[in-house]
PDB file of C-alpha atoms and ligand atoms in Angstrom:
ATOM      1  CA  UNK A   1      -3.551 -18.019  -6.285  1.00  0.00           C
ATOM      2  CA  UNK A   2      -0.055 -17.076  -6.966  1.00  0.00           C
ATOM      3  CA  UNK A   3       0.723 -18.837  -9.878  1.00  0.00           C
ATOM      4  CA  UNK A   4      -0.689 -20.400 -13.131  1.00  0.00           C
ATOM      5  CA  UNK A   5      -0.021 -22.756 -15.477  1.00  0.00           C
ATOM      6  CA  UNK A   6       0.332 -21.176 -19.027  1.00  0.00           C
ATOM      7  CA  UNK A   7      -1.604 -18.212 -17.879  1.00  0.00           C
ATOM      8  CA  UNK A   8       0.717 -15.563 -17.250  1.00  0.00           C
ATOM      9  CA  UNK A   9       2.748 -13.746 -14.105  1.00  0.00           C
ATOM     10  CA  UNK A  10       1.112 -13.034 -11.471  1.00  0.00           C
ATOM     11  CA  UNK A  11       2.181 -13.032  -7.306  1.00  0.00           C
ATOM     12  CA  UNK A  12       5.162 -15.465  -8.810  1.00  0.00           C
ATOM     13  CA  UNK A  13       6.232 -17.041 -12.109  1.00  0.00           C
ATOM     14  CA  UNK A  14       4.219 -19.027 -14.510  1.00  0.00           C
ATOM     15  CA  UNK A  15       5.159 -22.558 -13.626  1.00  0.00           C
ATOM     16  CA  UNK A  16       4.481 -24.010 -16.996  1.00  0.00           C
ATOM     17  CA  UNK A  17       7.770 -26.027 -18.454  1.00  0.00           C
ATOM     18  CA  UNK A  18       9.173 -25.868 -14.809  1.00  0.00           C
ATOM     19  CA  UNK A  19      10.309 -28.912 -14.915  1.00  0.00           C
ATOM     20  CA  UNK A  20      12.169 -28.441 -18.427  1.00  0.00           C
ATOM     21  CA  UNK A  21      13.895 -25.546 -16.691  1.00  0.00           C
ATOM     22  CA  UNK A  22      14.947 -27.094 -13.697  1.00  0.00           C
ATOM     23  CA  UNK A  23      15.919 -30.207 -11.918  1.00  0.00           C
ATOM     24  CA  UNK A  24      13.317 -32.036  -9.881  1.00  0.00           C
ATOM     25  CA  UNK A  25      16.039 -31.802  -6.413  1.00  0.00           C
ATOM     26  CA  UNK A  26      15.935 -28.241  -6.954  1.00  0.00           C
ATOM     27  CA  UNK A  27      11.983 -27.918  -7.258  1.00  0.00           C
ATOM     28  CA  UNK A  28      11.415 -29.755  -4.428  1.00  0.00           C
ATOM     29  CA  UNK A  29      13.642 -27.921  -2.077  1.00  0.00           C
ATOM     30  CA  UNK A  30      12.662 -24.480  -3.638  1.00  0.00           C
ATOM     31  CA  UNK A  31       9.285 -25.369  -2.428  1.00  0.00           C
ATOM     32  CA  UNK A  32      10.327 -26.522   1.063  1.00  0.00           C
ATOM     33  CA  UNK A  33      12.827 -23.691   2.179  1.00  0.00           C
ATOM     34  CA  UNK A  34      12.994 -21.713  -1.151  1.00  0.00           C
ATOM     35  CA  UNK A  35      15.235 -18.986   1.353  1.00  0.00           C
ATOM     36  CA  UNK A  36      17.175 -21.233   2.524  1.00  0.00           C
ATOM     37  CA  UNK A  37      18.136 -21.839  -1.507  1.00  0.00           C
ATOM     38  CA  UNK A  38      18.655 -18.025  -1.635  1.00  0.00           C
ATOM     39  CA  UNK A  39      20.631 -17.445   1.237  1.00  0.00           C
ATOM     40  CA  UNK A  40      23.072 -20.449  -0.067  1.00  0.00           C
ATOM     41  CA  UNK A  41      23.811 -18.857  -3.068  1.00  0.00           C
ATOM     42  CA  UNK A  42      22.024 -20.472  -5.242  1.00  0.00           C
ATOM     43  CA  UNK A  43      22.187 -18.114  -8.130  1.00  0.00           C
ATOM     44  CA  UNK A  44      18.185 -19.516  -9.899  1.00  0.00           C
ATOM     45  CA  UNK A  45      16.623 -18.687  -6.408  1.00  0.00           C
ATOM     46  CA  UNK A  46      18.449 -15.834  -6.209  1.00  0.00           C
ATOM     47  CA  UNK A  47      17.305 -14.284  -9.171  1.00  0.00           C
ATOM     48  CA  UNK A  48      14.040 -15.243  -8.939  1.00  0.00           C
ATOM     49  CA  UNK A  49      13.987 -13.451  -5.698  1.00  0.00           C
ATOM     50  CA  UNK A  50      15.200 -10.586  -7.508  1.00  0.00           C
ATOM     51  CA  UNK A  51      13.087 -10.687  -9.809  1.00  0.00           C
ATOM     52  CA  UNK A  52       9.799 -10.993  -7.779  1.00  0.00           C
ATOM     53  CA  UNK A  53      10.412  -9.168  -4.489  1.00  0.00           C
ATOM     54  CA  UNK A  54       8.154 -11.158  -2.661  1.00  0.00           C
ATOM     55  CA  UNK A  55       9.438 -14.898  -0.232  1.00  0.00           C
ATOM     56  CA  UNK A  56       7.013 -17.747  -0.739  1.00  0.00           C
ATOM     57  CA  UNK A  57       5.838 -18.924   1.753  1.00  0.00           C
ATOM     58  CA  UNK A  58       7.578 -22.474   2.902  1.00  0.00           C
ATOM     59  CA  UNK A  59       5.209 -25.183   2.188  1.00  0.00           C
ATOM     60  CA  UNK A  60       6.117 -28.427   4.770  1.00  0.00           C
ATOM     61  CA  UNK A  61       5.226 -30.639   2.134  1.00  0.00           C
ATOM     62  CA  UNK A  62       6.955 -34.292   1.354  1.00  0.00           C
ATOM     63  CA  UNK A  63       8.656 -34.646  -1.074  1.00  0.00           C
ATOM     64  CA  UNK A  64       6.426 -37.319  -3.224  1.00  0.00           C
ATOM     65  CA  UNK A  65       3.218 -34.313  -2.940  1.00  0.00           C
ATOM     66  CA  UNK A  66       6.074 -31.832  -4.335  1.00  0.00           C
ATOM     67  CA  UNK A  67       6.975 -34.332  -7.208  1.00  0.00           C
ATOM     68  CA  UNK A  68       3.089 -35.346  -8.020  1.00  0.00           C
ATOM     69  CA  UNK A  69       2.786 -31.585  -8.476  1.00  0.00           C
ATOM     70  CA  UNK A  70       5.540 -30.931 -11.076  1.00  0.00           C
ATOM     71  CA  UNK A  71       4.133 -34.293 -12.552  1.00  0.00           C
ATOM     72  CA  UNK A  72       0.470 -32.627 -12.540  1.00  0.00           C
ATOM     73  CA  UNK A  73       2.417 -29.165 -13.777  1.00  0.00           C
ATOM     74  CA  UNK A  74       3.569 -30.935 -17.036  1.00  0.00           C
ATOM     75  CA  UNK A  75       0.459 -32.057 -17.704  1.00  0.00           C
ATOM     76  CA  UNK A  76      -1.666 -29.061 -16.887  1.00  0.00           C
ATOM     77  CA  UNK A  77      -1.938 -25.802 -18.308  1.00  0.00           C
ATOM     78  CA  UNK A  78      -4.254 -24.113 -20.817  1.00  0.00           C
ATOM     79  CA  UNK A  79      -4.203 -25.611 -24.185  1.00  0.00           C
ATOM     80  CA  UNK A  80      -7.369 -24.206 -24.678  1.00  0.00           C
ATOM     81  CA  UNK A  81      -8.051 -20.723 -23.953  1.00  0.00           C
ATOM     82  CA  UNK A  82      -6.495 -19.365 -20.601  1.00  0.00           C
ATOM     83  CA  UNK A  83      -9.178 -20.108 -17.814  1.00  0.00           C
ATOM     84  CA  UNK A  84     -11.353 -17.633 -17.110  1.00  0.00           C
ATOM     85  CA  UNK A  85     -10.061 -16.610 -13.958  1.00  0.00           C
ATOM     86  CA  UNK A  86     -11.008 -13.848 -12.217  1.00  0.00           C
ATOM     87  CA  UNK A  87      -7.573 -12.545 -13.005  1.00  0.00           C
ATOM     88  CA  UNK A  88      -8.946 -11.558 -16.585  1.00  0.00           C
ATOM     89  CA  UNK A  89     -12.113  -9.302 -15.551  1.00  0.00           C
ATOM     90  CA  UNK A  90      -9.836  -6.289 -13.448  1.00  0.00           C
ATOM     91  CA  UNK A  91      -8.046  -4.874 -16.152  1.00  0.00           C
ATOM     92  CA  UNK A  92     -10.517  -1.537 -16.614  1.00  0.00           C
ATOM     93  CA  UNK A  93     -12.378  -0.572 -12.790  1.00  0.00           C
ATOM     94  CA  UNK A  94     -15.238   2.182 -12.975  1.00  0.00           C
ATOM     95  CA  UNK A  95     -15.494   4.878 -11.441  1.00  0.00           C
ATOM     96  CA  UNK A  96     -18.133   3.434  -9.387  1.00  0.00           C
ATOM     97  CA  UNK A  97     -15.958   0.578  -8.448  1.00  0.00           C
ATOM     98  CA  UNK A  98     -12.791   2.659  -7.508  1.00  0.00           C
ATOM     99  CA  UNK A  99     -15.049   4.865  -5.604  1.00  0.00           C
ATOM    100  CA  UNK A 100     -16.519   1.742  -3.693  1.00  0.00           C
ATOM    101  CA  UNK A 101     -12.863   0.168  -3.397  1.00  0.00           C
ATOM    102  CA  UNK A 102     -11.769   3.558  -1.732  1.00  0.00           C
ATOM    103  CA  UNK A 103     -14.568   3.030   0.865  1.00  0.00           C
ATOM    104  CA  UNK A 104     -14.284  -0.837   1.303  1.00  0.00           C
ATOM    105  CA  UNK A 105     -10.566   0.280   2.076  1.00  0.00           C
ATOM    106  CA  UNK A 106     -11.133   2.442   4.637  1.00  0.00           C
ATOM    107  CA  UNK A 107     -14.042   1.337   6.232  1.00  0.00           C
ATOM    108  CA  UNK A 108     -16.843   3.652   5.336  1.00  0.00           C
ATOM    109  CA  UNK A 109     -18.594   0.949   3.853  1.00  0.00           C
ATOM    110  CA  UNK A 110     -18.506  -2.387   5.285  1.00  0.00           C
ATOM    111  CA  UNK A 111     -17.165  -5.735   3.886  1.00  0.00           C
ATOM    112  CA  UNK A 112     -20.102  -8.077   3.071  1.00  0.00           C
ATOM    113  CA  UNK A 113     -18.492 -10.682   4.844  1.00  0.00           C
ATOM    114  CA  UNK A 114     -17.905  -8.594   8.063  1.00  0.00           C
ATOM    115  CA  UNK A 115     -14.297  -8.665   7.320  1.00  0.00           C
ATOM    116  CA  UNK A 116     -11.731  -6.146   8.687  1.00  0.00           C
ATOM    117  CA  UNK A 117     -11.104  -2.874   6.649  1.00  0.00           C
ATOM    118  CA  UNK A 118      -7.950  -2.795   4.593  1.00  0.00           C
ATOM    119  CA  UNK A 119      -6.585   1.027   6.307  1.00  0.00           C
ATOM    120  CA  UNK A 120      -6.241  -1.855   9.715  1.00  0.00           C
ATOM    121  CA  UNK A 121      -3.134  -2.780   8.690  1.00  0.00           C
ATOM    122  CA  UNK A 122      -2.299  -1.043   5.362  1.00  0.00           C
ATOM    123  CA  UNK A 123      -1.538   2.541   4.139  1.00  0.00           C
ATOM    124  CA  UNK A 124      -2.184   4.242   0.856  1.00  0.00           C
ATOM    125  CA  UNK A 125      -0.819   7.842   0.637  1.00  0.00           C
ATOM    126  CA  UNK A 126      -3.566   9.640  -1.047  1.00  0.00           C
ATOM    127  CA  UNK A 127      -5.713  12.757  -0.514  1.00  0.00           C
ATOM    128  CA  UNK A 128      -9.145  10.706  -0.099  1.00  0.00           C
ATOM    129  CA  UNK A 129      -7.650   8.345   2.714  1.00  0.00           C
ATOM    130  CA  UNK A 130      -6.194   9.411   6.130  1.00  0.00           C
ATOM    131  CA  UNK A 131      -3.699   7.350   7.162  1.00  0.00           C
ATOM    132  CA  UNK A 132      -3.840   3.479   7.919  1.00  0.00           C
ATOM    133  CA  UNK A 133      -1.949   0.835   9.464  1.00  0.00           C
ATOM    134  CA  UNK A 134       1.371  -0.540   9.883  1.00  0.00           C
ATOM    135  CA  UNK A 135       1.033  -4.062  10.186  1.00  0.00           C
ATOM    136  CA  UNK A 136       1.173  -4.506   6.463  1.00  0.00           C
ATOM    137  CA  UNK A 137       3.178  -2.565   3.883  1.00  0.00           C
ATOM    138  CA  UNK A 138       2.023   0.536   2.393  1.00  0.00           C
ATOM    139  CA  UNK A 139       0.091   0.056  -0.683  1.00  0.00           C
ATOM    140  CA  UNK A 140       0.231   3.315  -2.536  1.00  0.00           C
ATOM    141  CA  UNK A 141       2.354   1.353  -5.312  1.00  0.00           C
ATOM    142  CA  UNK A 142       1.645  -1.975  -5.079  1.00  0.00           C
ATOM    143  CA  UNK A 143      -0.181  -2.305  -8.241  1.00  0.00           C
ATOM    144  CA  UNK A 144       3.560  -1.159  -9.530  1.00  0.00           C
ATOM    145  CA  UNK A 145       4.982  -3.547  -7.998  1.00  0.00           C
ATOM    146  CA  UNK A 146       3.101  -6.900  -7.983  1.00  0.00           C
ATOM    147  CA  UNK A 147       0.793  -6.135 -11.185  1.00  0.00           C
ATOM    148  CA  UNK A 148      -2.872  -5.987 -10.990  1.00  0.00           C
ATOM    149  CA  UNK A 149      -3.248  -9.506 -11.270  1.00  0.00           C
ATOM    150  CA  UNK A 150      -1.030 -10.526  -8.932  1.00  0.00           C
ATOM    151  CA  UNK A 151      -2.844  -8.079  -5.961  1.00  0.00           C
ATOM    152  CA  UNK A 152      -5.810  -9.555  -7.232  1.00  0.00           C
ATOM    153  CA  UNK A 153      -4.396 -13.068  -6.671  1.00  0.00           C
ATOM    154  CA  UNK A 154      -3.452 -12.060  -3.083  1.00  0.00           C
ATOM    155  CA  UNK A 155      -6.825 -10.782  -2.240  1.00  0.00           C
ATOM    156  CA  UNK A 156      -8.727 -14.076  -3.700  1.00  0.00           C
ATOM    157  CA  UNK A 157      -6.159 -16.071  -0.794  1.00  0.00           C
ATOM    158  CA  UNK A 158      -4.055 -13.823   0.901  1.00  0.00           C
ATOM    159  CA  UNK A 159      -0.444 -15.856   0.761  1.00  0.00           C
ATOM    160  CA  UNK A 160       0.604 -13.982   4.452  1.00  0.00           C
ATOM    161  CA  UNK A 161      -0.444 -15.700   7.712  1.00  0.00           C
ATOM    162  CA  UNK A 162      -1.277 -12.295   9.289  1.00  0.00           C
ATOM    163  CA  UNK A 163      -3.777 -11.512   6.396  1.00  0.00           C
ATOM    164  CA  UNK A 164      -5.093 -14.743   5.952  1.00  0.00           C
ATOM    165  CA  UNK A 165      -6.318 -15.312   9.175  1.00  0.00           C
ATOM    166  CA  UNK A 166      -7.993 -11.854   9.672  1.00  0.00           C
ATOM    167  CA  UNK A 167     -10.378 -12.821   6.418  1.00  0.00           C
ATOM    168  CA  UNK A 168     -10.108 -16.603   7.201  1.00  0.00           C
ATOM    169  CA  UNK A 169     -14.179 -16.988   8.063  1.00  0.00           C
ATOM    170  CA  UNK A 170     -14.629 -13.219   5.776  1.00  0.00           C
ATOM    171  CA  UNK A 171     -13.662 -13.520   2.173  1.00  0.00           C
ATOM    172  CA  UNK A 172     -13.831 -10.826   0.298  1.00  0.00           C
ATOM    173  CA  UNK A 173     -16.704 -11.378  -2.376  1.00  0.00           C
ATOM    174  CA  UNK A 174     -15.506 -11.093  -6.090  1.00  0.00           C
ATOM    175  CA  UNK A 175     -16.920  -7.147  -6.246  1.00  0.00           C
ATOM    176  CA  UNK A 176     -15.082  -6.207  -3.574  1.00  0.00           C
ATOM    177  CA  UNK A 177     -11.592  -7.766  -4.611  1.00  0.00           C
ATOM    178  CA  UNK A 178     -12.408  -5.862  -8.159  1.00  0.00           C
ATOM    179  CA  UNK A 179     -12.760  -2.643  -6.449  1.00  0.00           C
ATOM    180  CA  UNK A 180     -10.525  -2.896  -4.276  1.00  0.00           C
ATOM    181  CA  UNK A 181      -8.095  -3.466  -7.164  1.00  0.00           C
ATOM    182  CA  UNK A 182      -9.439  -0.538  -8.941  1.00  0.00           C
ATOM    183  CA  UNK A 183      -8.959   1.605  -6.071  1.00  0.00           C
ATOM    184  CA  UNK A 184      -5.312   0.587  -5.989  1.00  0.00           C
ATOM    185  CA  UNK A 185      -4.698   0.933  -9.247  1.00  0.00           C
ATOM    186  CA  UNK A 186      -6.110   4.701  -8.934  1.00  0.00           C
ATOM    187  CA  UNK A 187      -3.793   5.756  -6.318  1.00  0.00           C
ATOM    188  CA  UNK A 188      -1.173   3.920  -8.118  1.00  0.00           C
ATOM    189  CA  UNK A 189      -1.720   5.796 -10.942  1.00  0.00           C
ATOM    190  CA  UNK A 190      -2.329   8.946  -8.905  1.00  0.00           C
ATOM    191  CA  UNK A 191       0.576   8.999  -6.848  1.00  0.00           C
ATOM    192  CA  UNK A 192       2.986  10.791  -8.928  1.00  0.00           C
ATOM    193  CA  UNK A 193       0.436  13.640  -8.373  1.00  0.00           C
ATOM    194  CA  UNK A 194       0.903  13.829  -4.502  1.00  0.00           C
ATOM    195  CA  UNK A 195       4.617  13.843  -4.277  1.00  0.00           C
ATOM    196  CA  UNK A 196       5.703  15.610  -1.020  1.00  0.00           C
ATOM    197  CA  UNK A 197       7.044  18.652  -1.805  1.00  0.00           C
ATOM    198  CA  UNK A 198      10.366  19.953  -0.068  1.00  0.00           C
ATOM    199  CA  UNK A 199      10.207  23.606   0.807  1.00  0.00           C
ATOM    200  CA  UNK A 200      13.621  22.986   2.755  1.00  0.00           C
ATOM    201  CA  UNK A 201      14.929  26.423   4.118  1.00  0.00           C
ATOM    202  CA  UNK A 202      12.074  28.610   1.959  1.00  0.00           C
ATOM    203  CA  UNK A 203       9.456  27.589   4.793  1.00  0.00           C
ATOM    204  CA  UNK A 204      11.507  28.938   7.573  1.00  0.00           C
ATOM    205  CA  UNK A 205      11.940  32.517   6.127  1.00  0.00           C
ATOM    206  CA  UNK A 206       8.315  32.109   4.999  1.00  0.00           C
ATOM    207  CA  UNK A 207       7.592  31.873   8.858  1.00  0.00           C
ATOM    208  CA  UNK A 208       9.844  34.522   9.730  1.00  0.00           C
ATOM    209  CA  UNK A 209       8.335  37.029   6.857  1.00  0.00           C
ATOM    210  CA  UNK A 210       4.306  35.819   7.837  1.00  0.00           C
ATOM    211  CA  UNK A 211       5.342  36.540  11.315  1.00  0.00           C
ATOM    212  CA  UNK A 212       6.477  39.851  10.599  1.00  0.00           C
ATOM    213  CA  UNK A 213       3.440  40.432   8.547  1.00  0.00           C
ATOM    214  CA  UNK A 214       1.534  39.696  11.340  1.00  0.00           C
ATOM    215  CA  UNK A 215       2.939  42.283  13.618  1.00  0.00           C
ATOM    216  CA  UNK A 216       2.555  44.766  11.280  1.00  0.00           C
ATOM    217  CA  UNK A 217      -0.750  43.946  10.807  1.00  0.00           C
ATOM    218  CA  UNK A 218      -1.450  44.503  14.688  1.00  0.00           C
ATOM    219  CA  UNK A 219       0.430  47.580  14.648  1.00  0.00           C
ATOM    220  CA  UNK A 220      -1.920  49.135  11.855  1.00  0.00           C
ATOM    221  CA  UNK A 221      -5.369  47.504  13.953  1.00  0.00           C
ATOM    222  CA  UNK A 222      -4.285  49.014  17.301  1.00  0.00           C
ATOM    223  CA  UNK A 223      -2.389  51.994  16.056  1.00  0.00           C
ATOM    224  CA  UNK A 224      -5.020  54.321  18.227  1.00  0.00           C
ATOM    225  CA  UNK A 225      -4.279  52.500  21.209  1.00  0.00           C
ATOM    226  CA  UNK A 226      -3.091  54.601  24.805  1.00  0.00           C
ATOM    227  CA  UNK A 227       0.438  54.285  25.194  1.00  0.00           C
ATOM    228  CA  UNK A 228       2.266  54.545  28.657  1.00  0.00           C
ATOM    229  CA  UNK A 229       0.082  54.423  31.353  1.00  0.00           C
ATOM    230  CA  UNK A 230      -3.403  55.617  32.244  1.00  0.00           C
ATOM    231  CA  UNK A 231      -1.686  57.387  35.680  1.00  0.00           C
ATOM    232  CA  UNK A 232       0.950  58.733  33.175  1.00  0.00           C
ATOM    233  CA  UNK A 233      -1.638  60.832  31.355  1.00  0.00           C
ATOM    234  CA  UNK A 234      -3.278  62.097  35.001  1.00  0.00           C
ATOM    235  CA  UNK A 235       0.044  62.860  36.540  1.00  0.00           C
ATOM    236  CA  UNK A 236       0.840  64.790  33.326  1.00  0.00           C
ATOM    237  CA  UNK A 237      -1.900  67.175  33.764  1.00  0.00           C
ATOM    238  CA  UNK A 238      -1.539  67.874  37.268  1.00  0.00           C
ATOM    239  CA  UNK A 239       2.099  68.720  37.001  1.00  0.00           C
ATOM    240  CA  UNK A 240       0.631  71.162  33.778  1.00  0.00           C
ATOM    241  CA  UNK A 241      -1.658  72.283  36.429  1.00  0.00           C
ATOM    242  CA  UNK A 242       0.407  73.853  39.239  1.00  0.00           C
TER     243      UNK A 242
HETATM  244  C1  HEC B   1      -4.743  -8.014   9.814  1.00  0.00           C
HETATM  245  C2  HEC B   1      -3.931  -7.159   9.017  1.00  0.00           C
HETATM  246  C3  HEC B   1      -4.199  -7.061   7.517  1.00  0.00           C
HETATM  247  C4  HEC B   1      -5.367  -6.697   6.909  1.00  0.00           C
HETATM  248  C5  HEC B   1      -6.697  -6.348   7.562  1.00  0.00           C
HETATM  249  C6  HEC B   1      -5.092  -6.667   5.484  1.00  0.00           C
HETATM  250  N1  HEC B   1      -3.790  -7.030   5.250  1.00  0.00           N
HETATM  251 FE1  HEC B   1      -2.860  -7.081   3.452  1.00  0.00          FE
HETATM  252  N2  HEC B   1      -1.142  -7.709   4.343  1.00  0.00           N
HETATM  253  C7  HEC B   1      -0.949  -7.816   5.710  1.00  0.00           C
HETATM  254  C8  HEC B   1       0.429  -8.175   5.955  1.00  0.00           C
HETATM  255  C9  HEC B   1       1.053  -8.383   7.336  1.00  0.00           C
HETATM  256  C10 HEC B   1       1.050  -8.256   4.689  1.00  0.00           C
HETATM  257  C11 HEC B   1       2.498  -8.516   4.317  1.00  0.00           C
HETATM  258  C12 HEC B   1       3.124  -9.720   4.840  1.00  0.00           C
HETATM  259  C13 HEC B   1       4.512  -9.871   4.334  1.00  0.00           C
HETATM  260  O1  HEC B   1       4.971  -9.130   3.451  1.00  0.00           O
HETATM  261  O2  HEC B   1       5.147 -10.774   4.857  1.00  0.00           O
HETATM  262  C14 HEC B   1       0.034  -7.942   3.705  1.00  0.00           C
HETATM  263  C15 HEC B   1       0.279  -7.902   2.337  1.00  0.00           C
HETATM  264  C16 HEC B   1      -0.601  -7.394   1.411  1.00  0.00           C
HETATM  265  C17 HEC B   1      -0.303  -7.206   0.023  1.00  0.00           C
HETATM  266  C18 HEC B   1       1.031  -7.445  -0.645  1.00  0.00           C
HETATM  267  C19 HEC B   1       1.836  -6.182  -0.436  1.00  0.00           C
HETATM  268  C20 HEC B   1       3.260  -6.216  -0.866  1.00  0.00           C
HETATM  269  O3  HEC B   1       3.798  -5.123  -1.024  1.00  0.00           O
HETATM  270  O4  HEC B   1       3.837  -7.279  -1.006  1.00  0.00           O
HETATM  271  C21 HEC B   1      -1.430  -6.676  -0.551  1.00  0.00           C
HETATM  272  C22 HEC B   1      -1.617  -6.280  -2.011  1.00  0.00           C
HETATM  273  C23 HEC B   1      -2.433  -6.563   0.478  1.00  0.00           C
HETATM  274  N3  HEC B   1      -1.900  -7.008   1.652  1.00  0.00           N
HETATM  275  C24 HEC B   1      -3.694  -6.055   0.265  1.00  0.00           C
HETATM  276  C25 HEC B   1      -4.679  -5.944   1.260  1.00  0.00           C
HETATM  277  C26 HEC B   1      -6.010  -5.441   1.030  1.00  0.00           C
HETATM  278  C27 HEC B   1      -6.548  -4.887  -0.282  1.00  0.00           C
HETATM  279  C28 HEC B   1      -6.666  -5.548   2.219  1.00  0.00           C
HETATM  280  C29 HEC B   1      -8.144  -5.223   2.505  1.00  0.00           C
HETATM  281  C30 HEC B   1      -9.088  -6.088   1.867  1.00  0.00           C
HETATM  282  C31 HEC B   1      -5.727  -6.087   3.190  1.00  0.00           C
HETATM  283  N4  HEC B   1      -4.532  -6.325   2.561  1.00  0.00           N
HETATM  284  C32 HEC B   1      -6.022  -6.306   4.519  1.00  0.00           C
HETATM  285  C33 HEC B   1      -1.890  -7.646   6.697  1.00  0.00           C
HETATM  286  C34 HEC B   1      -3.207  -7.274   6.480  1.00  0.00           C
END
């Protein structure tokens, strides 16, 4: 779920009045080559690339489908309270759930549905997790970037071939998607606290002075040490000798 009708943002715009805002032509080709709108110019797709950061995905679909929709899209929409999605139940994760979310990402703990572990294909910079993959885009900040809701969105159906099809027969189970979300919105929130820091030019003369340190160090340890050579000291004595 990317969207909603009357519900809010989430992966992409709320589509209620879309069809009060723009032209029918212009829906339907934003939703058959909505880049191919952006790279004309076209300053509506433009912006709303801008805007959200993120391509939708092309959807082949015919043009009658695409106008159906906007005619269900007019219609639709919460006039009633928003539906109880599971967009609404994420916005406070315990400390249970972050902690679970942390291992579901990694792998410690597996996914119910035998799915692959986030840290495959993704990266969060954060003390608790070692590194991850490169496949996908690092995640430290995604909750920044795409909202809570919207990650949660992406997990319920992942909008990206690659990710779809590696939990295609493995869904994640609601509990998981929740603490998964927590745990991203932890090291979101945490990762102001793990900035790299930039020592620059101090850690070089830090070497040079621990270095130095060090052979003073030895100096003082081994300062009763023989010096010269064992046959030095004999040879001494026998030339004392005669
Ligand atoms: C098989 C590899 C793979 C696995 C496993 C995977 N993802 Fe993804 N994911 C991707 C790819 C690839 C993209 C981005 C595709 C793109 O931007 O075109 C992505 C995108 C995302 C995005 C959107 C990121 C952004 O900055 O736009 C989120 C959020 C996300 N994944 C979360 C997860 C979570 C949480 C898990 C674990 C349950 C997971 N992914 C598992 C491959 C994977």
């Amino acid at each position: 779920m990317c969207h909603t009708i009357g519900g809010g943002v989430l992966v992409g715009p709320d589509l209620r009045g879309v069809a009060e805002r723009r032209s029918e032509g212009w829906i339907v080709s934003f939703v058959q080559h909505s880049q191919e709108l952006v790279k004309a110019g076209d300053p509506d797709a433009a912006a709303l690339f801008e805007e959200f950061k993120i391509v939708m995905p092309d959807q082949p679909l015919p043009e009658d489908e695409i106008l159906a929709l906007i005619e269900y899209i007019s219609t639709a929409g919460p006039t009633g309270g928003a539906s109880s999605g599971p967009a609404e139940v994420i916005e406070a994760a315990t400390e249970e759930q972050v902690l679970l979310g942390q291992e579901l990402f990694q792998g410690t703990t597996r996914l119910a549905n035998s799915g692959p572990a986030c840290n495959s294909c993704h990266e969060v910079r954060n003390d608790a997790v070692i590194g991850g993959g490169i496949l996908g885009p690092d995640l430290t900040t995604v909750i920044s970037r795409l909202s809570a809701r919207g990650v949660r969105a992406i997990l319920a159906r992942p909008p990206y071939p690659v990710m779809r099809r590696a939990y295609l027969n493995s869904a994640l189970t609601e509990e998981e998607a929740t603490a998964l979300v927590g745990f991203l919105q932890q090291a979101d929130a945490d990762q102001a606290l793990y900035q790299p820091r930039e020592y620059g030019i101090k850690l070089f003369f830090a070497g040079i002075a621990g270095t130095a340190l060090l052979l003073l160090l030895y100096t003082l340890i081994w300062r009763g040490r023989s010096k010269g050579s064992v046959n030095q000291a004999i040879f001494d004595r026998q030339v004392r000798s005669t």
